[in-house]
mmCIF file of C-alpha atoms and ligand atoms in Angstrom:
data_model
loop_
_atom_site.group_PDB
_atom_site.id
_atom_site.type_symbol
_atom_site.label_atom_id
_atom_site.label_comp_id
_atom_site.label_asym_id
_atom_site.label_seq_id
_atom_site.Cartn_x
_atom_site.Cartn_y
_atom_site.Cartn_z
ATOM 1 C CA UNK A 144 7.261 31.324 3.501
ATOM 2 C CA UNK A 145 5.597 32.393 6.433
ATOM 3 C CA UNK A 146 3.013 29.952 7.799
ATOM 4 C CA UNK A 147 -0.835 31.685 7.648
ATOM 5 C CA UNK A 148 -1.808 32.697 11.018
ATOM 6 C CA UNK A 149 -4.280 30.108 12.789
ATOM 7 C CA UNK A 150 -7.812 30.376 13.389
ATOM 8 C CA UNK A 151 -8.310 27.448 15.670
ATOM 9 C CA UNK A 152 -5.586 25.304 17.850
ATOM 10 C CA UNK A 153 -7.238 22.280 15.571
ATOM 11 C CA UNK A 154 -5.025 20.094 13.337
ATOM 12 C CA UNK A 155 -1.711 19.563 12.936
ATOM 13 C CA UNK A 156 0.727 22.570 12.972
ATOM 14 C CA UNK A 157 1.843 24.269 9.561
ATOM 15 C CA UNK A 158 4.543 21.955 7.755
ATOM 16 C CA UNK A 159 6.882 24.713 6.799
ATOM 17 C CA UNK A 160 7.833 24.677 10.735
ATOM 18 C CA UNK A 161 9.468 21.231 10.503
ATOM 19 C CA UNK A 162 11.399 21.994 7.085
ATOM 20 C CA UNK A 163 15.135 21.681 7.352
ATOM 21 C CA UNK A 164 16.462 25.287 6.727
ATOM 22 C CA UNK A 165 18.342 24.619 3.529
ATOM 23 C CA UNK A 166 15.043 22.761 1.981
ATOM 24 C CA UNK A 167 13.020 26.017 3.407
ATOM 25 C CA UNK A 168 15.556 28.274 1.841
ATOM 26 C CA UNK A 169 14.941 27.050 -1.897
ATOM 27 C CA UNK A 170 11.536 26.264 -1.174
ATOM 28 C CA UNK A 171 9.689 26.334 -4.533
ATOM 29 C CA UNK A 172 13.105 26.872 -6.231
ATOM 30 C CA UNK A 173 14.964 23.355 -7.275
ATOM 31 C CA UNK A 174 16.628 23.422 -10.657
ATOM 32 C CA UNK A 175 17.040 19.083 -10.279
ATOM 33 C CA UNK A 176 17.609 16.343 -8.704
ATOM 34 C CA UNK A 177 19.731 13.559 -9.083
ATOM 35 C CA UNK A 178 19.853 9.645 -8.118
ATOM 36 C CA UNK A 179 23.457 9.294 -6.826
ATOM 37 C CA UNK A 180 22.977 5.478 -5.371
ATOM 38 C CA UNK A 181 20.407 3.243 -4.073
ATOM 39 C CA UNK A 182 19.095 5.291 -1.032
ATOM 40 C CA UNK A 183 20.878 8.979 -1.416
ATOM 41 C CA UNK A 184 19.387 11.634 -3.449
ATOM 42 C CA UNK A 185 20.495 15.251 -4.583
ATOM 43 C CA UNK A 186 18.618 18.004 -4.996
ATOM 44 C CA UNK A 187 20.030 21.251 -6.533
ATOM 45 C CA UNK A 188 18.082 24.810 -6.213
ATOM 46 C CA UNK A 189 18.563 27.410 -8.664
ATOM 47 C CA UNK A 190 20.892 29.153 -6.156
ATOM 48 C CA UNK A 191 23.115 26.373 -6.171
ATOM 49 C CA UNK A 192 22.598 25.249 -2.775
ATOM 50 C CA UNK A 193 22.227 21.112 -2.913
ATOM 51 C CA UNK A 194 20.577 19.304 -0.474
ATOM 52 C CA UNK A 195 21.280 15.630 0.161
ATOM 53 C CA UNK A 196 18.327 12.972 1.402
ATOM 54 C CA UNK A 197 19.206 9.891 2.323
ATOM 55 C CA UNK A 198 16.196 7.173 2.869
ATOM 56 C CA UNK A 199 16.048 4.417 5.245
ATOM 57 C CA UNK A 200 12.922 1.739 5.293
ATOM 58 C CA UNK A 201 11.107 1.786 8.547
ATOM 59 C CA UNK A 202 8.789 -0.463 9.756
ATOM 60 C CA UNK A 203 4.826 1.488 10.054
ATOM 61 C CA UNK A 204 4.732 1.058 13.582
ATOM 62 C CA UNK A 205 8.334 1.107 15.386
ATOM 63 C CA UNK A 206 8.983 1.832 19.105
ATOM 64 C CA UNK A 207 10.086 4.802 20.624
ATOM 65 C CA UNK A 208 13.428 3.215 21.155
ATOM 66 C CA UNK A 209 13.322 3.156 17.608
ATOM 67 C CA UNK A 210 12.183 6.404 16.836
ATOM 68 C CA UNK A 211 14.751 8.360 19.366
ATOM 69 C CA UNK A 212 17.563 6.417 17.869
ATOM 70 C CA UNK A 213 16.127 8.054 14.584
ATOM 71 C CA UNK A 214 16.051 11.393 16.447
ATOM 72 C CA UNK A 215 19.143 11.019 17.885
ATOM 73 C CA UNK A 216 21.140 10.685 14.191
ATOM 74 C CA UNK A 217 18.658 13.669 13.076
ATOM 75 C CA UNK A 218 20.626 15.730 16.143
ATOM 76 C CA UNK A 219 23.941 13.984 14.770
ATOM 77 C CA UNK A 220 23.732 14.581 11.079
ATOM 78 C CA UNK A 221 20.504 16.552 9.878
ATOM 79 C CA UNK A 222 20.636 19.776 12.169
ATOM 80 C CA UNK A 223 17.457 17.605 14.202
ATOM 81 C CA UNK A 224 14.886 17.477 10.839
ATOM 82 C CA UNK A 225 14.310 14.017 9.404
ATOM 83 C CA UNK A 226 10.774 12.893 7.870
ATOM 84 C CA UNK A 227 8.639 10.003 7.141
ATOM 85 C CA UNK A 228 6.570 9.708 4.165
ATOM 86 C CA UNK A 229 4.017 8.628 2.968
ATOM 87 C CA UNK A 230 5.208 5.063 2.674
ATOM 88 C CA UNK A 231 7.200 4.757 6.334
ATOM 89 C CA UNK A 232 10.650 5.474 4.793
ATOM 90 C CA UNK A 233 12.806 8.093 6.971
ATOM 91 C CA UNK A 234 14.170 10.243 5.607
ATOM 92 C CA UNK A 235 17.263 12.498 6.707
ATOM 93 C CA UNK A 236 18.363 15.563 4.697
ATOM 94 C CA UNK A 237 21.562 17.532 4.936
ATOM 95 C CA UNK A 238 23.702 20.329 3.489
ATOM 96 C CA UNK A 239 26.437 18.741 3.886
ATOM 97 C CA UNK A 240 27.612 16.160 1.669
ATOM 98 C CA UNK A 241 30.581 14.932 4.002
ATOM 99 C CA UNK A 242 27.880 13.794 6.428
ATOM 100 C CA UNK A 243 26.067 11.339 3.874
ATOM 101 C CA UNK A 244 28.404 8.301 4.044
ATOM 102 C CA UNK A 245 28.761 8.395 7.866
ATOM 103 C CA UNK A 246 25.283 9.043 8.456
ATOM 104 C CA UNK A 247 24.151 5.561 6.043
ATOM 105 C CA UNK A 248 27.297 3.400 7.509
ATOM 106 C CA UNK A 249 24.803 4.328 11.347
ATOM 107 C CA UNK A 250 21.454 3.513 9.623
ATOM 108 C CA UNK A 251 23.392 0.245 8.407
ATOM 109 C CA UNK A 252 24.828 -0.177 11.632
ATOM 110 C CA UNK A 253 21.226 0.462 13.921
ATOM 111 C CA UNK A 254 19.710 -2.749 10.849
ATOM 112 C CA UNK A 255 18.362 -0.002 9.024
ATOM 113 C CA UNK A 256 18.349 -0.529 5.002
ATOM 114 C CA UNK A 257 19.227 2.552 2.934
ATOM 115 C CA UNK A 258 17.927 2.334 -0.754
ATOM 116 C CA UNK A 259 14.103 2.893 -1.546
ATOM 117 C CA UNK A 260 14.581 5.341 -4.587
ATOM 118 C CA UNK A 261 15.033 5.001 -8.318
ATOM 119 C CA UNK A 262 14.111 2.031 -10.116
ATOM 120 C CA UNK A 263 13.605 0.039 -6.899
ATOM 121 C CA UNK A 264 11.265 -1.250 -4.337
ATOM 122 C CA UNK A 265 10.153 1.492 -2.153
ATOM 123 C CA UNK A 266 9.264 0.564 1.229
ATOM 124 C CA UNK A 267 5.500 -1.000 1.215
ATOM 125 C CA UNK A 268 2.719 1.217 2.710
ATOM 126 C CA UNK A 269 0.691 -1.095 4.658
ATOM 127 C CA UNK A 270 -2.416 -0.560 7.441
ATOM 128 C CA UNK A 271 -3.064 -1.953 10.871
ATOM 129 C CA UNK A 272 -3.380 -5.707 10.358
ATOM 130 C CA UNK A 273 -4.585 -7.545 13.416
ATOM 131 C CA UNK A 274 -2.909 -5.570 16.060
ATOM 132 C CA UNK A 275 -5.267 -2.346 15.545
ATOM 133 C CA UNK A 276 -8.146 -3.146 13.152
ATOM 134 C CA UNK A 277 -11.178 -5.293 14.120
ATOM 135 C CA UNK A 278 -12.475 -6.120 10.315
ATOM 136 C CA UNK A 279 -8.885 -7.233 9.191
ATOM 137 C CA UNK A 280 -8.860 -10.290 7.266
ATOM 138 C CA UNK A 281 -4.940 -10.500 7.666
ATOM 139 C CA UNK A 282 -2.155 -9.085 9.524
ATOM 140 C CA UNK A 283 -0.673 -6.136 7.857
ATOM 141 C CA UNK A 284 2.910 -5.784 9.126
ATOM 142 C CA UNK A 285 3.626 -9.637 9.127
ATOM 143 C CA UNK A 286 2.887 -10.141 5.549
ATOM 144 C CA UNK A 287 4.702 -7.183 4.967
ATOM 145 C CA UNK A 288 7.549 -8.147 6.769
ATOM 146 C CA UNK A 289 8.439 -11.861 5.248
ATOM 147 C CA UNK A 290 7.272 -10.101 1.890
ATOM 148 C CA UNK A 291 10.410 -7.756 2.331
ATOM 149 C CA UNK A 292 12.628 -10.134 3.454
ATOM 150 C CA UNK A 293 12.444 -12.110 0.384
ATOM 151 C CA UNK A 294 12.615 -8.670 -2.028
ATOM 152 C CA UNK A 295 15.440 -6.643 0.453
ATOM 153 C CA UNK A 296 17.537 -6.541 -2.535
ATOM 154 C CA UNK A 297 15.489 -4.610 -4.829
ATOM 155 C CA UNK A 298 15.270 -2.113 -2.134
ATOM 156 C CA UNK A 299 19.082 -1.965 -1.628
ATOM 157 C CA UNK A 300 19.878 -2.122 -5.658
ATOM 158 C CA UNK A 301 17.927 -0.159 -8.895
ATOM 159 C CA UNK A 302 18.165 -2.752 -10.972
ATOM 160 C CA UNK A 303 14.351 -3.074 -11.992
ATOM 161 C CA UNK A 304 12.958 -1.801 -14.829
ATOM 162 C CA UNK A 305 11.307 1.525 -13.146
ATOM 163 C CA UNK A 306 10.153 1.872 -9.690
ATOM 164 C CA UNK A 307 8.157 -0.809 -8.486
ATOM 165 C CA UNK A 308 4.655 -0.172 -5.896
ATOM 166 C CA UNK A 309 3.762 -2.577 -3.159
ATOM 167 C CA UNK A 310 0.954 -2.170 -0.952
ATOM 168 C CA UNK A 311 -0.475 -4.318 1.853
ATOM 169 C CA UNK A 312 -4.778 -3.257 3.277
ATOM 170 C CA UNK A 313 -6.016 -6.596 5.834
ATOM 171 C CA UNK A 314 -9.318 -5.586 4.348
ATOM 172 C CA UNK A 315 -11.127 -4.157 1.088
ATOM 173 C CA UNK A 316 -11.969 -0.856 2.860
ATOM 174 C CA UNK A 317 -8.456 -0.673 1.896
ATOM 175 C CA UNK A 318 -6.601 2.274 4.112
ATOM 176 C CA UNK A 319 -3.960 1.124 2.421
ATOM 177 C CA UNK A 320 -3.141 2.463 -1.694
ATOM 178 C CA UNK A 321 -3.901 -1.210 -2.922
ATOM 179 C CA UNK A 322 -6.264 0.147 -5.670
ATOM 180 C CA UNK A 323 -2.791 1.953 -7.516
ATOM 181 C CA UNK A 324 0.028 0.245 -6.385
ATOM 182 C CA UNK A 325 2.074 -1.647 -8.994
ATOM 183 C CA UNK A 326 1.582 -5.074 -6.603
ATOM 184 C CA UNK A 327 -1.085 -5.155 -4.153
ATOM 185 C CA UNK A 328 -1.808 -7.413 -1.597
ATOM 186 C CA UNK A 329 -5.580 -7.324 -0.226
ATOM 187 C CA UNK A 330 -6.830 -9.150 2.858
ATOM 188 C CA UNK A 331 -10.432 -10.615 1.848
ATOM 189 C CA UNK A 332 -13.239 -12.286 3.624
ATOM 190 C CA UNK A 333 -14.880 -14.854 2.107
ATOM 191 C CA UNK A 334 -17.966 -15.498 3.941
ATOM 192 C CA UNK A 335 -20.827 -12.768 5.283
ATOM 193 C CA UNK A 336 -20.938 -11.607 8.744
ATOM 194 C CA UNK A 337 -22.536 -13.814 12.102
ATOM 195 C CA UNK A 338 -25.278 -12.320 13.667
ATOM 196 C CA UNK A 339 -24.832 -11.910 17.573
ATOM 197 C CA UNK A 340 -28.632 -12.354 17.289
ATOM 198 C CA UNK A 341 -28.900 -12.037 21.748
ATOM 199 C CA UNK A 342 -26.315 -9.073 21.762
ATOM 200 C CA UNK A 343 -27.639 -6.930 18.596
ATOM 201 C CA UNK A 344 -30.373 -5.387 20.262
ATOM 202 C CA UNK A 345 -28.418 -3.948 22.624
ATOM 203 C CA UNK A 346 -25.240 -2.964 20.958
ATOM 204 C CA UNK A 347 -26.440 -1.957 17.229
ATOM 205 C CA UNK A 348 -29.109 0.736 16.072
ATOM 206 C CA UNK A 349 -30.690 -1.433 13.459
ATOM 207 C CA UNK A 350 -31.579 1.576 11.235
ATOM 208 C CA UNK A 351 -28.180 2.563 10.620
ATOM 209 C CA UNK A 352 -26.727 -1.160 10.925
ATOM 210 C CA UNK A 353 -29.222 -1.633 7.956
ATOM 211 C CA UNK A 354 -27.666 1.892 6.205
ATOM 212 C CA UNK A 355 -24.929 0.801 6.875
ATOM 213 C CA UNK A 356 -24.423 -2.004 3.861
ATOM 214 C CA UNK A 357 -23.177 -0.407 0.531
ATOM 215 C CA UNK A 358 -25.012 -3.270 -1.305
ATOM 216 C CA UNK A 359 -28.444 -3.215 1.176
ATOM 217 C CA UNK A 360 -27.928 -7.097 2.070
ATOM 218 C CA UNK A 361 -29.221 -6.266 5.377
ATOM 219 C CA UNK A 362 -32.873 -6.173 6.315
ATOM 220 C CA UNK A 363 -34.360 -5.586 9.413
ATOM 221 C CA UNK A 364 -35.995 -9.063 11.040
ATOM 222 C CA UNK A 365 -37.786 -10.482 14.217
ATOM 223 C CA UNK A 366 -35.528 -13.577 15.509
ATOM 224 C CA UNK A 367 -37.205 -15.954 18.112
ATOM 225 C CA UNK A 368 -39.095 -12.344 19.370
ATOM 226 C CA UNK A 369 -36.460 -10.594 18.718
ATOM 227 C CA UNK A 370 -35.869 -7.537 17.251
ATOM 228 C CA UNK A 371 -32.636 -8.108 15.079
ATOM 229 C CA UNK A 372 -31.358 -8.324 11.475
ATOM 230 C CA UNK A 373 -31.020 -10.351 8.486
ATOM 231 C CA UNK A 374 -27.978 -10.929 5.819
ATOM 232 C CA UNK A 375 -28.825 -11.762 2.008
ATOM 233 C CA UNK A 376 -26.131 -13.651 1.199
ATOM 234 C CA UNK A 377 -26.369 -13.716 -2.283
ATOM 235 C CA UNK A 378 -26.423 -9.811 -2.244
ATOM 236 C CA UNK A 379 -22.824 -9.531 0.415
ATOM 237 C CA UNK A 380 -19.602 -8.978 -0.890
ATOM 238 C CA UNK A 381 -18.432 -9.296 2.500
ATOM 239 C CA UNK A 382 -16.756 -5.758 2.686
ATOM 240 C CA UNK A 383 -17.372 -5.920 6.966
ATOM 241 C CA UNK A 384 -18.776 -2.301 6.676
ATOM 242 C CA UNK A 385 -21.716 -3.666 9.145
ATOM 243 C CA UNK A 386 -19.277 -4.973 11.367
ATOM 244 C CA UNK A 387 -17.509 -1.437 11.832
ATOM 245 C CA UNK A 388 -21.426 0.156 13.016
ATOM 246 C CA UNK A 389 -22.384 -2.807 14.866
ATOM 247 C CA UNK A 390 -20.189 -4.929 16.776
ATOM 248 C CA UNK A 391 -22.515 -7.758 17.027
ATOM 249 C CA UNK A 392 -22.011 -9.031 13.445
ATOM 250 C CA UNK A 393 -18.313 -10.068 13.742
ATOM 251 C CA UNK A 394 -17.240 -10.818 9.772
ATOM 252 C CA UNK A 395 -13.044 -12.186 10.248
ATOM 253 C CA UNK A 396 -13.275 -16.146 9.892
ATOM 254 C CA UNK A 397 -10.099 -17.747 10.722
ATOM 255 C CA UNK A 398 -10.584 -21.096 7.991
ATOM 256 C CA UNK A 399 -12.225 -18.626 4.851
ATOM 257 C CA UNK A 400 -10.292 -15.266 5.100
ATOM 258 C CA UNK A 401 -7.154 -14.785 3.209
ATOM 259 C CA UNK A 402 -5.138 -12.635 0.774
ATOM 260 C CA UNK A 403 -5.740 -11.937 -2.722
ATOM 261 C CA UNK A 404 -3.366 -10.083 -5.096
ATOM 262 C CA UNK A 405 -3.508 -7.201 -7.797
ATOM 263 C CA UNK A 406 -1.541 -5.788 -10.271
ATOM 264 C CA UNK A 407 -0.688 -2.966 -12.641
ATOM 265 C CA UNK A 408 -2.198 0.160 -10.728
ATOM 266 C CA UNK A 409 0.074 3.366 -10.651
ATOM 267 C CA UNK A 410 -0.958 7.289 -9.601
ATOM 268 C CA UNK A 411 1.551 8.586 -11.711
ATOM 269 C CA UNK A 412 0.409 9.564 -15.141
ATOM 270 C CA UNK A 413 3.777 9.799 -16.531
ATOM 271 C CA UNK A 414 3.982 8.372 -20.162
ATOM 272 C CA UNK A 415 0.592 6.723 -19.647
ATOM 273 C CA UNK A 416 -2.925 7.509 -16.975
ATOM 274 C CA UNK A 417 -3.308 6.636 -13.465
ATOM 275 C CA UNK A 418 -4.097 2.956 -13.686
ATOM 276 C CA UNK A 419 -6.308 0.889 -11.623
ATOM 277 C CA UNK A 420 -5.173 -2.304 -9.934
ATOM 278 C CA UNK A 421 -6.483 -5.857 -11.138
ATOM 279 C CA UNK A 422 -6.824 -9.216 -9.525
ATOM 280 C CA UNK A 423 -4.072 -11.506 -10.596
ATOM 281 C CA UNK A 424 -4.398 -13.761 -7.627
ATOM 282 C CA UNK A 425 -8.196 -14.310 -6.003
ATOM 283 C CA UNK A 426 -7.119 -16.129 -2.640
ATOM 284 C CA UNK A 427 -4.211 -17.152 -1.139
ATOM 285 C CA UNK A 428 -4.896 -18.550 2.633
ATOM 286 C CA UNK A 429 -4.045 -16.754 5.416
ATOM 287 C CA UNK A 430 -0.340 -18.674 7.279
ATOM 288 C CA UNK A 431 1.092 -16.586 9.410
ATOM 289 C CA UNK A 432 3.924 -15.790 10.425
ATOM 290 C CA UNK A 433 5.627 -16.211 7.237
ATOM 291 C CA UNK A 434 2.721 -16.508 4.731
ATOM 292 C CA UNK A 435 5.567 -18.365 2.305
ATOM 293 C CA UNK A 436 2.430 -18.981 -0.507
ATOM 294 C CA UNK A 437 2.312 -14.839 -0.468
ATOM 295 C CA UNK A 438 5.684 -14.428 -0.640
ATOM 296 C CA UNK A 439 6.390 -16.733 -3.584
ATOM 297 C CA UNK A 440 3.776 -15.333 -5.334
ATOM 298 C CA UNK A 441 5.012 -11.567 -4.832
ATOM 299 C CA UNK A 442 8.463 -12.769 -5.392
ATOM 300 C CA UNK A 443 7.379 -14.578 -8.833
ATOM 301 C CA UNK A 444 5.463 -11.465 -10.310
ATOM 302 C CA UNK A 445 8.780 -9.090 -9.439
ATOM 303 C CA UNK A 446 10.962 -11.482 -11.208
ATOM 304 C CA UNK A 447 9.222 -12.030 -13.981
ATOM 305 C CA UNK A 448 7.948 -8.103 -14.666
ATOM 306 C CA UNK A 449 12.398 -7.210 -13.848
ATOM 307 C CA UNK A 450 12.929 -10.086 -16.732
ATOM 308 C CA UNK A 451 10.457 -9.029 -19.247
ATOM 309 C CA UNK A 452 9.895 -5.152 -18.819
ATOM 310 C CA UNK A 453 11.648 -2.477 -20.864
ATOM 311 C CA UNK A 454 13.323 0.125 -19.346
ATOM 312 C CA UNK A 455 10.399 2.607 -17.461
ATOM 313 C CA UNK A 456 8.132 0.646 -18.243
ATOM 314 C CA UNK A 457 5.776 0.215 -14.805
ATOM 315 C CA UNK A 458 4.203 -3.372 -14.214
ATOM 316 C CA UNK A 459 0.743 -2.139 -15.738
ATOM 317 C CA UNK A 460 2.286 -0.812 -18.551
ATOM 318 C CA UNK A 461 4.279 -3.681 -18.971
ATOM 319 C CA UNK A 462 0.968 -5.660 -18.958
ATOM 320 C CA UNK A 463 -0.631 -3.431 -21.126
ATOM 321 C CA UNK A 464 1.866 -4.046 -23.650
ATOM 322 C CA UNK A 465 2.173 -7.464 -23.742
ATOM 323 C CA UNK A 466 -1.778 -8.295 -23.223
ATOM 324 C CA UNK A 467 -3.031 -10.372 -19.876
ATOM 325 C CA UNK A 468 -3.095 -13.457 -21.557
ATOM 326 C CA UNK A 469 0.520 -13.659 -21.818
ATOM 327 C CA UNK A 470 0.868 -11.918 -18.230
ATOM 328 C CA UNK A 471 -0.810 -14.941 -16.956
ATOM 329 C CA UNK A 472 1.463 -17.235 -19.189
ATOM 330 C CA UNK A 473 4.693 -15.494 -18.442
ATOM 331 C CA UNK A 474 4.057 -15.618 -14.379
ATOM 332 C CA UNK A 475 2.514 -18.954 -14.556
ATOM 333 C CA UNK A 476 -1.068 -17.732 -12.841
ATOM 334 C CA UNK A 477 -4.131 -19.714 -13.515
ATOM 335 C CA UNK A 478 -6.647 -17.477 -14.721
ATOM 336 C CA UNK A 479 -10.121 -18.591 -12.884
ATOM 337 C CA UNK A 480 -13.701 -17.350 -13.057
ATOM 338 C CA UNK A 481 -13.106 -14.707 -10.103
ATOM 339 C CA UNK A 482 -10.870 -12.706 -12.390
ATOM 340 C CA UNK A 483 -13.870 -11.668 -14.925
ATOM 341 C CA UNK A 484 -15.647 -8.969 -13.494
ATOM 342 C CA UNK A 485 -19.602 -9.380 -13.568
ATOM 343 C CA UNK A 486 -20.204 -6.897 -10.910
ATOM 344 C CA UNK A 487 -23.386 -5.054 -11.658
ATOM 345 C CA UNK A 488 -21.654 -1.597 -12.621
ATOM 346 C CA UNK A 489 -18.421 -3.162 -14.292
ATOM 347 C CA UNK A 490 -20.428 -2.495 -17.994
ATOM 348 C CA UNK A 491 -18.976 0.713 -17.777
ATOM 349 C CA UNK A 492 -15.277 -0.566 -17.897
ATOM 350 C CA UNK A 493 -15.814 -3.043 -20.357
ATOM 351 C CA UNK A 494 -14.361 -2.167 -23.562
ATOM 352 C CA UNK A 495 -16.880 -0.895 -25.708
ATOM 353 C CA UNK A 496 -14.586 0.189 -28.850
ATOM 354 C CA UNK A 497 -15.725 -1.873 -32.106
ATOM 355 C CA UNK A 498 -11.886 -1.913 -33.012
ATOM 356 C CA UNK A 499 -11.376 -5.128 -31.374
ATOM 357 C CA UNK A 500 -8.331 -7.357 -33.202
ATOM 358 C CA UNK A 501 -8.735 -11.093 -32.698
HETATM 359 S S1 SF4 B 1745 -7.803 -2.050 5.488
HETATM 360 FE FE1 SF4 B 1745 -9.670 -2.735 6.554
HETATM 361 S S2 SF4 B 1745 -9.002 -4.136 8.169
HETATM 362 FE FE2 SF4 B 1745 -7.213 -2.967 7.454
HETATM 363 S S3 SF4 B 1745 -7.037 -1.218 8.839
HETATM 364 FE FE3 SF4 B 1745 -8.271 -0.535 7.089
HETATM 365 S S4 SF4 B 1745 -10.442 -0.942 7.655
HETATM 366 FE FE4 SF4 B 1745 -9.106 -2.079 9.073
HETATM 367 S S1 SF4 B 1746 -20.267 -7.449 4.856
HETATM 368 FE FE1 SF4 B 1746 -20.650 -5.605 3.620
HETATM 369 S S2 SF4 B 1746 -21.993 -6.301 1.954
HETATM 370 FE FE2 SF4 B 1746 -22.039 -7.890 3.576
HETATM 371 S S3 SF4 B 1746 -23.766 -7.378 4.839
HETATM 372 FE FE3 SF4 B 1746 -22.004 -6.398 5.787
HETATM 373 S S4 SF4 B 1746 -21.976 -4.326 4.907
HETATM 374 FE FE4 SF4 B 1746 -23.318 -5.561 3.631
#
């Protein structure tokens, strides 16, 4: 497939330059693929040719000592083409099968994991956390981190149910796929922005500060002869979208913010539809550097949904089948007032259907 010849020298160049030959060759063309272990797949084209990928987890951001060790058993193994996706697993595909087993005994060898496929715990897809983001509410690749060390072996084995979802966003702007992912772990604030009422002025247009707020909590105000602006508190959900316009209403708040967790979203709409995530945990405070209350809780839901499941059966549809009341029995979750959802629009997911069974 020749790439389409560019207008502009903007964006990134045409994928099918970075495609390793064979996949190139049967672009378009597979006849299947296959699961051989935890970490190695196998895809066949119609012409016969197979293809072997075998995925590593990666951390989201990793050094460039990192990255050219990567590169360097690309060169070794993978005629120079590996590939991340979209949840920072590499990936490194070959022709050759002989090079699969020498090529995971490196990863193992650089502390690389190889699994990540099947019926198993992908790596999590995560965003920046506190060492990029100003409205995070948590880090991103801590929690991640301790959350993996305690569920390594569901990456290394498929011995859950069907594949299993995580994903970690430090704030409900989510960048992260928390609003789908089997398990999601959300960083929340808790309390509505400060107003930097002596910097504002300056720093902030207070037209689009005030456009700025998805639920119009913010008013325009005189403050001790100052032109500045106002919060309704009542009216905040404390999403920090005024913080990202204007830097002089700062939202993070070390003693309130923490981590609430969801459950049962999936994009796929095998067997059943793309399902939204719902809250299963409102708040869980904010200890780094292992966050062992997130952990546990993570940990918990996993090994209760591997227990319970049937076979292919996501964690939604698991929940689906067995109601929420008994999700909340089975994992041992209080169920509080924050879980009912009495935001002005929810009417519209309420369940309407007279053919209710008590
Ligand atoms: S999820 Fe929120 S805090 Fe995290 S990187 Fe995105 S906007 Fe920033
Ligand atoms: S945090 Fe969100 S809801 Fe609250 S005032 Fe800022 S933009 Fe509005």
């Amino acid at each position: 497939m020749a790439a389409p010849k560019r207008k502009t020298d903007i964006g990134p160049p045409h994928y099918d330059q970075m495609l390793h030959p064979a996949i190139k060759a049967n672009y378009g063309k597979w006849k299947s693929h296959q699961n051989l272990k935890p970490g190695v797949l196998m895809h066949e084209g119609e012409s016969g040719a197979k293809v072997y990928t075998v995925r590593g987890a990666s951390a989201r951001l990793i050094s460039i000592t990192t990255i050219r060790e990567m590169c360097d058993l690309a060169d070794k193994y993978c005629d120079g083409f590996l590939r991340y996706t979209s949840r920072n697993n590499v990936e490194f595909m070959t022709d050759k099968e002989a090079n699969v087993e020498p090529l995971i005994a490196d990863l193992k060898a650089m502390g690389v994991p190889v699994g990540g496929t099947g019926s198993s715990i992908s790596n999590i897809v995560h965003t920046q956390g506190w060492v990029h983001c100003h409205s995070s509410a948590t880090d991103a690749s801590g929690v991640v981190k301790v959350v993996m060390d305690e569920l390594i072996d569901y990456f290394t084995s498929m011995s859950l149910p069907a594949h299993l979802r995580i994903a970690v966003a430090c704030c409900l702007n989510m960048c992260g796929a928390v609003h789908c992912s089997d398990i999601a772990i959300l960083g929340i604030h808790r309390t509505p922005p400060t107003i930097d009422h002596d910097k504002l002025g300056n720093m902030c247009e207070i037209p689009t500060t005030v456009a700025s707020c998805p639920k119009a909590a913010i008013r325009p105000a005189m403050v001790e002869g100052k032109q500045s602006v106002e919060v309704i508190e009542d009216l905040c959900m404390y999403c920090g979208n005024c913080y990202t316009v204007c830097p002089a209403m700062p939202i993070a708040n070390p003693l309130n913010d923490g981590i609430s967790i969801w459950v049962g979203g999936k994009v796929s709409n095998s067997r059943t539809k793309p399902m939204f995530s719902k809250l299963a945990i409102p708040y869980l405070p904010n200890t780094p550097p292992r966050w062992p209350e997130v952990s546990d809780a993570v940990k918990n839901i996993v090994e209760v949904y591997a227990r319970d499941a049937k076979k292919y059966e996501r964690v939604g549809e698991w929940i689906n089948r067995i109601g929420w009341p008994q999700f909340f029995e089975k994992t041992n979750l209080e169920f509080t007032k924050y879980h009912i959802d009495d935001f002005t629009l929810a009417s519209s997911t309420y369940n309407s259907s007279t053919h209710i069974k008590f």
